[in-house]
XYZ file of N, CA and C in Angstrom:
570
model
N 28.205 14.529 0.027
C 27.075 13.817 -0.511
C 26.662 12.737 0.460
N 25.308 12.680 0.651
C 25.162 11.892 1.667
C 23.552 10.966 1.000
N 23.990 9.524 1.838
C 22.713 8.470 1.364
C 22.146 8.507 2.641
N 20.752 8.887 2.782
C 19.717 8.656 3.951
C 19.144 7.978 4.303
N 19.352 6.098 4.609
C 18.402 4.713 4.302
C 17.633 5.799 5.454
N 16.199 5.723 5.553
C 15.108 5.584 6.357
C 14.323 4.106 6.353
N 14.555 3.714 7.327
C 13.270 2.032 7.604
C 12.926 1.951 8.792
N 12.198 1.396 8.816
C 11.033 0.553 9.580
C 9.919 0.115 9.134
N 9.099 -0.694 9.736
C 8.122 -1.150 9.749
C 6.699 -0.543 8.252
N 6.255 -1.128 7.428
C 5.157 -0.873 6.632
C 4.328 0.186 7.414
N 3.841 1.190 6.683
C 2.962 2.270 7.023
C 3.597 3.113 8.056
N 4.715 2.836 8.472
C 5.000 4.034 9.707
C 5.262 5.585 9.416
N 5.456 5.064 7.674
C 5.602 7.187 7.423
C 7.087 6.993 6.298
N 8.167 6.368 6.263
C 9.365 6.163 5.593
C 8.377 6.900 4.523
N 7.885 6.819 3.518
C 7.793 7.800 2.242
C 7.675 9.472 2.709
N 6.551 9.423 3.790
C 6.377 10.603 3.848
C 6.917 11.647 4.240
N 7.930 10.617 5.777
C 8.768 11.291 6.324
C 9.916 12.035 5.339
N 10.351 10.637 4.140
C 11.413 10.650 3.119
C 11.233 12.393 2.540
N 9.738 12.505 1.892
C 9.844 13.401 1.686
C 9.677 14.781 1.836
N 9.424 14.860 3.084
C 9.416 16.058 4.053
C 11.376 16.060 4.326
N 11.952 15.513 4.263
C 13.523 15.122 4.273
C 13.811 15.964 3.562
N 13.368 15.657 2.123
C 13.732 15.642 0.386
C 13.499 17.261 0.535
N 12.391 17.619 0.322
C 11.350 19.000 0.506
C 12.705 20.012 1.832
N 12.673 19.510 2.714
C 13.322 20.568 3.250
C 14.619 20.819 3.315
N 15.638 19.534 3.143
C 16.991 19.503 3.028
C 17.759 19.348 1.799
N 16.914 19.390 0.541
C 17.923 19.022 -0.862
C 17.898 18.249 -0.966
N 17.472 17.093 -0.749
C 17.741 15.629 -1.181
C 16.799 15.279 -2.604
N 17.296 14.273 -2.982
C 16.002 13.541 -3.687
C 15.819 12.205 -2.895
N 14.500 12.040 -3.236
C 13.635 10.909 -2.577
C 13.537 9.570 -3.954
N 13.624 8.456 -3.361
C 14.020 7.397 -4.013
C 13.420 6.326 -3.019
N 11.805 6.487 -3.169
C 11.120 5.092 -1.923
C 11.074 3.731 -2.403
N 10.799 3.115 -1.911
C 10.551 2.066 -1.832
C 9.968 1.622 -3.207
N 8.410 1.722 -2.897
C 7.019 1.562 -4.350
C 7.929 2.428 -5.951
N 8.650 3.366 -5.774
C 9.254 3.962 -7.106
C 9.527 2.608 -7.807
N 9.946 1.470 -7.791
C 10.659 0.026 -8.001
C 9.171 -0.658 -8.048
N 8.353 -0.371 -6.776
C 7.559 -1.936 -6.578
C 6.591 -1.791 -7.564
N 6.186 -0.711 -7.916
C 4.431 -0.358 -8.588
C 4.677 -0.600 -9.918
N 5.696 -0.591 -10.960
C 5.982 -0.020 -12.113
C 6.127 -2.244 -12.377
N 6.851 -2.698 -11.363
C 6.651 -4.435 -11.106
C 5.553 -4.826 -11.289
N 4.833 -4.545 -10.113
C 3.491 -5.350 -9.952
C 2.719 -5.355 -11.146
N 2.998 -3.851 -12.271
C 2.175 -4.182 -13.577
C 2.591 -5.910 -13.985
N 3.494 -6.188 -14.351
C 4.115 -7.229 -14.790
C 4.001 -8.324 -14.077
N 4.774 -8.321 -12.934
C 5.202 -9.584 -12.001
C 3.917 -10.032 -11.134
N 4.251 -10.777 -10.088
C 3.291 -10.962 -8.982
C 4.439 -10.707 -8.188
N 4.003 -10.353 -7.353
C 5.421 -9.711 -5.562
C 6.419 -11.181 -5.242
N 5.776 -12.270 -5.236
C 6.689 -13.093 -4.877
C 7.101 -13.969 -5.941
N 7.410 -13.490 -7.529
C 7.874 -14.444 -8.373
C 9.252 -14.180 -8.243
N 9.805 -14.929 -8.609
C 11.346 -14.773 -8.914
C 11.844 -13.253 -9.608
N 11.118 -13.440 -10.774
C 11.254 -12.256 -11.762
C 11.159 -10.783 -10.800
N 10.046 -10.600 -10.335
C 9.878 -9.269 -9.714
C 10.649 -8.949 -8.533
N 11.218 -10.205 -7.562
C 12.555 -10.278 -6.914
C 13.735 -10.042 -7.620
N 13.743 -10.645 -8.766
C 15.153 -10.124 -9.093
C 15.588 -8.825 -9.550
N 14.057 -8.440 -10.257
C 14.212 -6.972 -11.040
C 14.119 -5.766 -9.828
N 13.123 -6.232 -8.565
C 13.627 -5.390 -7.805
C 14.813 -5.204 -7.300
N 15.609 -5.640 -7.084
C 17.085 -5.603 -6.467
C 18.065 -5.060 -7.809
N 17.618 -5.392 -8.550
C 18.518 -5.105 -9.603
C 18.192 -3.860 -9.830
N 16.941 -3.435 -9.900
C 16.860 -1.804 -10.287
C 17.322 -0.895 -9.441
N 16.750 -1.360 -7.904
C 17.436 -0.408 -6.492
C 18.791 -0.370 -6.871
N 19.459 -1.531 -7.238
C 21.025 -1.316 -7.180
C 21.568 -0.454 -8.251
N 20.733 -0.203 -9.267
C 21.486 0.620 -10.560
C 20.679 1.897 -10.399
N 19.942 2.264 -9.740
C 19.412 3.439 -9.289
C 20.593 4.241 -8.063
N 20.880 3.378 -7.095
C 22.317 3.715 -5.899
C 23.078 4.099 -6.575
N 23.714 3.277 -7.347
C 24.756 2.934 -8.009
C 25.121 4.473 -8.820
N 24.377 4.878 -10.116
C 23.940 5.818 -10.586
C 23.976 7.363 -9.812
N 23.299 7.075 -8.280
C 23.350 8.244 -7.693
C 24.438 8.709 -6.881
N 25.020 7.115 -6.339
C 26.780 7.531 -5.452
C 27.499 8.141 -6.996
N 26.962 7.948 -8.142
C 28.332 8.693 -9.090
C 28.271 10.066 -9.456
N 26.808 10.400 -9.356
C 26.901 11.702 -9.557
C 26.481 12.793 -8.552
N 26.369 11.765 -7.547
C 26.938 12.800 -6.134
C 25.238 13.825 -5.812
N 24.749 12.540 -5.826
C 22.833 12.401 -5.696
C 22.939 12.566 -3.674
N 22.583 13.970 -3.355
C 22.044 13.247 -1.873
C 21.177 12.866 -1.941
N 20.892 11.344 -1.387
C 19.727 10.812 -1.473
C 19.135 10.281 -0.484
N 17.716 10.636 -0.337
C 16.725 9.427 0.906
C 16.148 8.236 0.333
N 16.649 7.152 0.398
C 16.439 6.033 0.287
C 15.182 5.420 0.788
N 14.496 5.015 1.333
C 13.055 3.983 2.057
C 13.331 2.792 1.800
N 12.676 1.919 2.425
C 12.542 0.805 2.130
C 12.146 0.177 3.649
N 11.436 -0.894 3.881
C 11.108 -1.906 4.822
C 12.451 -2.901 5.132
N 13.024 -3.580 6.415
C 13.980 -4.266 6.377
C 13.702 -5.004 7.443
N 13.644 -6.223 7.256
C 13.564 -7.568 8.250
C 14.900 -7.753 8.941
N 15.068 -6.753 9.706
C 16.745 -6.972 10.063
C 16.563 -8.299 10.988
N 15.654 -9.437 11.172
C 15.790 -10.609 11.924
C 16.696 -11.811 10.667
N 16.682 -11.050 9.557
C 16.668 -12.125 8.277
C 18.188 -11.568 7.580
N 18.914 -12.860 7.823
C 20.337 -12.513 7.134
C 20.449 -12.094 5.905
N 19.570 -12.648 5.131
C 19.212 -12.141 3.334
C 18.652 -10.421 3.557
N 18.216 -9.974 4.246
C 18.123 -9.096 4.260
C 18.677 -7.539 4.368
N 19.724 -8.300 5.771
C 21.252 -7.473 5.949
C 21.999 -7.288 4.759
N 22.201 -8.902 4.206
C 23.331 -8.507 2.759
C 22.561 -7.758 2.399
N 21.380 -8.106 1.722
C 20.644 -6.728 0.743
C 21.129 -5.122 1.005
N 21.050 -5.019 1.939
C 21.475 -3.354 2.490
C 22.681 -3.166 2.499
N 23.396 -4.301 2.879
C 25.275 -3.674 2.300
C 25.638 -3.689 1.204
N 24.491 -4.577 0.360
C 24.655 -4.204 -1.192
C 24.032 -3.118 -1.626
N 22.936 -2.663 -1.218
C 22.897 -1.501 -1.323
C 23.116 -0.020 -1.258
N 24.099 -0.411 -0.163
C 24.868 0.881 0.508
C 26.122 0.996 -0.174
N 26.728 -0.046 -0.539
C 28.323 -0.109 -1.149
C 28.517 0.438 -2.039
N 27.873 1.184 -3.432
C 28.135 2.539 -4.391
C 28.688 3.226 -3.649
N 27.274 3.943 -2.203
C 27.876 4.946 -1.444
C 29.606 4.850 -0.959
N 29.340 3.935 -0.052
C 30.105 3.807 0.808
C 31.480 3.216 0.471
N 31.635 2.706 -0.811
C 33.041 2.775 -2.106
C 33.405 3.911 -2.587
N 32.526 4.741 -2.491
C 32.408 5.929 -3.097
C 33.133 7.208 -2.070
N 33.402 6.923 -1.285
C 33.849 7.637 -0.469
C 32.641 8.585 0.376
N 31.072 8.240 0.221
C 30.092 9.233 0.492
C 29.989 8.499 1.804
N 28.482 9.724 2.142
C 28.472 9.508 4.112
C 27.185 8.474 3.689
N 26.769 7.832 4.665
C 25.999 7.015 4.579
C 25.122 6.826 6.350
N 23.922 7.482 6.463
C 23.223 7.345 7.601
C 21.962 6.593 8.032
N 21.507 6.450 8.904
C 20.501 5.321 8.816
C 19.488 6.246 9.694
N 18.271 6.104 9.314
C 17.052 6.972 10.311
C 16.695 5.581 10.267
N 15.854 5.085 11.329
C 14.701 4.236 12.239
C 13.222 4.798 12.673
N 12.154 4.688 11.781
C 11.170 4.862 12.250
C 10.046 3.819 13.023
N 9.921 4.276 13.836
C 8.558 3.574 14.769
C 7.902 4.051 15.312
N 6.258 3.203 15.660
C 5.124 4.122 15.337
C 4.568 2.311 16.123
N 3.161 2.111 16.707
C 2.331 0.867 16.991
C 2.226 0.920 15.734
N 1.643 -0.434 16.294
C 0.536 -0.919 15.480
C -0.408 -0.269 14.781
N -1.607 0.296 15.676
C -2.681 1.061 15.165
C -2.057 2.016 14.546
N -1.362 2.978 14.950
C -0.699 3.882 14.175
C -1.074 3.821 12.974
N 0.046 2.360 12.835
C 0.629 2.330 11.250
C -0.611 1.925 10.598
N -1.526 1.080 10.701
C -3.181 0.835 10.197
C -3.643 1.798 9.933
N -3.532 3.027 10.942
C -4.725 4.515 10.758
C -3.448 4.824 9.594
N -2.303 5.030 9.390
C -1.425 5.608 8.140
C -1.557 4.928 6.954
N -2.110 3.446 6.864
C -2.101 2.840 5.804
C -2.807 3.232 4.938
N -4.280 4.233 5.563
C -5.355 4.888 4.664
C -5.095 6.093 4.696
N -3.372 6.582 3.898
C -3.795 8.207 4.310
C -3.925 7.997 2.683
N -4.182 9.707 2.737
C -4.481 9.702 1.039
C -3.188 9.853 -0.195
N -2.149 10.375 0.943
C -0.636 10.236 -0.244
C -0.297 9.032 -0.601
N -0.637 8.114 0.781
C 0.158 6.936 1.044
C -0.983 6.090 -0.118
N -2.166 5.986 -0.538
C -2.431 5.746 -1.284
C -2.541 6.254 -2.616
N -2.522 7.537 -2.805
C -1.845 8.209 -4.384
C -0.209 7.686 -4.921
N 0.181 7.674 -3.915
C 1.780 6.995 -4.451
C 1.993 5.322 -4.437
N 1.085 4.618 -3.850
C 1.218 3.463 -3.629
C 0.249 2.554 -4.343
N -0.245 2.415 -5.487
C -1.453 2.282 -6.066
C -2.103 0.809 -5.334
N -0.739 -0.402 -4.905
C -0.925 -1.546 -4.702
C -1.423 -2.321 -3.316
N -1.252 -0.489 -2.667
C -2.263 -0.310 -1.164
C -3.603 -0.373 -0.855
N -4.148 -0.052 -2.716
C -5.667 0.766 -2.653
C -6.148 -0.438 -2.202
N -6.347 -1.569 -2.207
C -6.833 -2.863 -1.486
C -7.072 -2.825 -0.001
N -7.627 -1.911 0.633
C -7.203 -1.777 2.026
C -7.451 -2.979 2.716
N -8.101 -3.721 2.470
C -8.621 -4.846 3.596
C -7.114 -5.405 3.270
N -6.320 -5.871 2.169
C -5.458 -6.957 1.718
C -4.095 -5.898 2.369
N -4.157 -4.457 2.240
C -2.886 -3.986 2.589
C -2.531 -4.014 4.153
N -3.702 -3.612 4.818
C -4.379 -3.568 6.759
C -3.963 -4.731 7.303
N -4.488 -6.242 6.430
C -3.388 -7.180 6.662
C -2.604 -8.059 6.435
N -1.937 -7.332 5.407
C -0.070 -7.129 5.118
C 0.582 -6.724 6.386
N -0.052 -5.521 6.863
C 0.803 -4.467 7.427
C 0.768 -5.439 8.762
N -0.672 -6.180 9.306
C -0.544 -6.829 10.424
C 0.589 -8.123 9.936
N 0.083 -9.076 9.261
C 1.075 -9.791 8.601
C 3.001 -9.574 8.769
N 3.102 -8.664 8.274
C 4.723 -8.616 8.590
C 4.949 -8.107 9.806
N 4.194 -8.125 10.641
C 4.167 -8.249 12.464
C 5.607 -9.201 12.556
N 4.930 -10.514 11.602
C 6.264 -11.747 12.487
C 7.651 -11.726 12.448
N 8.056 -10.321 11.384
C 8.995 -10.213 11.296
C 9.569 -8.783 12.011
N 10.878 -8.699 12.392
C 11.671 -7.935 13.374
C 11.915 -6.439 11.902
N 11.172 -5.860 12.615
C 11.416 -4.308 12.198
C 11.526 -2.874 12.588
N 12.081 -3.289 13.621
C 12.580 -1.940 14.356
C 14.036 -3.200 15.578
N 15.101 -1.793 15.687
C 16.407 -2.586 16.610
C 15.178 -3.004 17.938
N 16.610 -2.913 18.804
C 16.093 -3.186 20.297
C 15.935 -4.772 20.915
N 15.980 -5.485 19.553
C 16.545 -7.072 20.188
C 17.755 -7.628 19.293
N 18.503 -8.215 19.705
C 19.632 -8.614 18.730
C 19.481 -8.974 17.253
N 20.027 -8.825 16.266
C 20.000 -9.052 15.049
C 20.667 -9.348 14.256
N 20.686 -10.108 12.996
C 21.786 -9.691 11.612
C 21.984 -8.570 11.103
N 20.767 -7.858 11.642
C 21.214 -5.809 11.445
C 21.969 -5.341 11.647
N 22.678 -5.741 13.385
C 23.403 -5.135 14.176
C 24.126 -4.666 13.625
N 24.238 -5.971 12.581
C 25.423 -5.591 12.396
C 26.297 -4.505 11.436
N 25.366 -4.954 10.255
C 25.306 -3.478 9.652
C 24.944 -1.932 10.119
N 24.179 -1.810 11.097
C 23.590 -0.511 11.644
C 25.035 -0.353 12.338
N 25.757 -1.648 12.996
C 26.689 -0.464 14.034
C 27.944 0.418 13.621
N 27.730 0.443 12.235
C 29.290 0.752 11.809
C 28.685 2.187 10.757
N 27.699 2.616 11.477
C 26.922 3.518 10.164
C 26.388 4.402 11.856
N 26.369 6.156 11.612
C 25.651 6.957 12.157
C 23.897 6.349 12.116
N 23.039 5.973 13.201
C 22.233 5.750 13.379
C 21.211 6.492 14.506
N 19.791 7.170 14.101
C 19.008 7.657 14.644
C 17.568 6.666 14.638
N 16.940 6.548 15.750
C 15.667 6.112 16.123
C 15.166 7.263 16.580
N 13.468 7.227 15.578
C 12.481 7.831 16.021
C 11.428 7.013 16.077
N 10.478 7.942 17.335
C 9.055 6.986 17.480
C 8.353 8.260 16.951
N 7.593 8.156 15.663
C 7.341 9.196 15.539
C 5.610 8.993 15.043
N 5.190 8.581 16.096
C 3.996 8.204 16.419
C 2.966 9.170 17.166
N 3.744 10.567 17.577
C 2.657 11.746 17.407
C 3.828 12.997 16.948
N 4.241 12.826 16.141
C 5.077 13.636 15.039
C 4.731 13.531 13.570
N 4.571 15.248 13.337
C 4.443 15.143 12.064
C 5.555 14.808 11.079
N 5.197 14.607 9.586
C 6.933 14.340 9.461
C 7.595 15.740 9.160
N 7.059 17.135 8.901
C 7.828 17.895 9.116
C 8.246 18.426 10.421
N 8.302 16.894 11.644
C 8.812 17.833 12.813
C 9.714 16.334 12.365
N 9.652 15.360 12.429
C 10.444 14.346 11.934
C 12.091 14.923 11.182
N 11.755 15.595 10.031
C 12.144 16.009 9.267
C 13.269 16.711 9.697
N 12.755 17.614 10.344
C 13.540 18.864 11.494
C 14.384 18.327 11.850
N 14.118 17.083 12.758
C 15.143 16.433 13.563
C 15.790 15.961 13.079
N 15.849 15.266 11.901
C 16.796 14.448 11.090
C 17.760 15.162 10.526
N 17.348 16.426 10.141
C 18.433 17.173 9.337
C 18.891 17.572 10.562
N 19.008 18.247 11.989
C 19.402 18.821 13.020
C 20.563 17.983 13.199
N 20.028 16.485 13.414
C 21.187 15.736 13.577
C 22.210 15.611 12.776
N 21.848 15.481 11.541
C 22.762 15.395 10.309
C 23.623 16.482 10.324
N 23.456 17.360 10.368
C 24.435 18.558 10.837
C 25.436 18.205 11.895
N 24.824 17.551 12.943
C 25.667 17.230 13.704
C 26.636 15.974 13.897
N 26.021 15.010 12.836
C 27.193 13.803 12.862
C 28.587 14.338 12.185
């Protein structure tokens, strides 16, 4: 049984890639927005409340799936420049990884523009309802620029990524079913 975190950066593909993953290898898909959209009815993104209920639901959703032996692709965005952020992911990984399951990390990256021309695709807005704002989502996506989301300079990530099978893709003229391909190719091979 295996947990699949996929992250990087807003708009680079993590859902879509996730589920071209899901679709071709058995997994179930478990993104990001599954948690955020069902919030935002209720909360505003940065109250306390919708912080806490997000973390709390991701964790009893993991939790739930390391027990009954869920392979799962995970998503999510991660500021690996931000120590609160690292814990977040070893708390999130630790069902698995108590659990005796495998636990791998995909890295997606993609520019800038890229991820802007992906912010208006049409899944990424059928699944994401809180995107349909494009001017406010276009810059979000520029917006969390200031923060570190992809390796390649030192981090509080490190540290978590180095003790976990880890793949980087730039998959910035890849579809995600060639994405996809590769991820499971490797997975075979860790």
């Amino acid at each position: 049984m295996t947990l699949l975190l996929v992250f990087g950066p807003p708009a680079v593909g993590k859902m879509t890639v996730g589920r071209a993953i899901a679709d071709a290898g058995g997994f179930r898909l478990f993104h990001n927005h599954h948690v955020i959209e069902p919030l935002l009815d209720v909360f505003e993104f940065e109250s306390p409340q919708f912080q806490t209920l997000l973390g709390e639901f991701r964790q009893r959703v993991l939790e739930e799936a390391a027990a009954a032996d869920v392979d799962l692709v995970f998503t999510l965005v991660w500021a690996l420049d931000l120590d609160k952020d690292a814990e977040a992911i070893r708390h999130h990984l630790a069902p698995f990884v108590e659990a005796g399951r495998r636990v791998v990390l995909v890295e997606l990256c993609a520019d800038l523009d890229t991820r802007l021309a992906r912010n208006r695709t049409p899944y990424r807005l059928a699944e994401k309802k809180s995107k349909r704002d494009l001017a406010w989502s276009d810059d979000n996506v520029r917006d969390l620029e200031r923060w570190q989301m992809n390796t390649g300079v030192p981090s509080p990530g490190d540290e978590v990524i180095a003790g976990l099978p880890h793949l980087r893709i730039d998959n910035t003229d890849l579809s995600p079913e060639d994405v996809a391909a590769q991820v499971l190719t490797w997975l075979d091979a860790v």
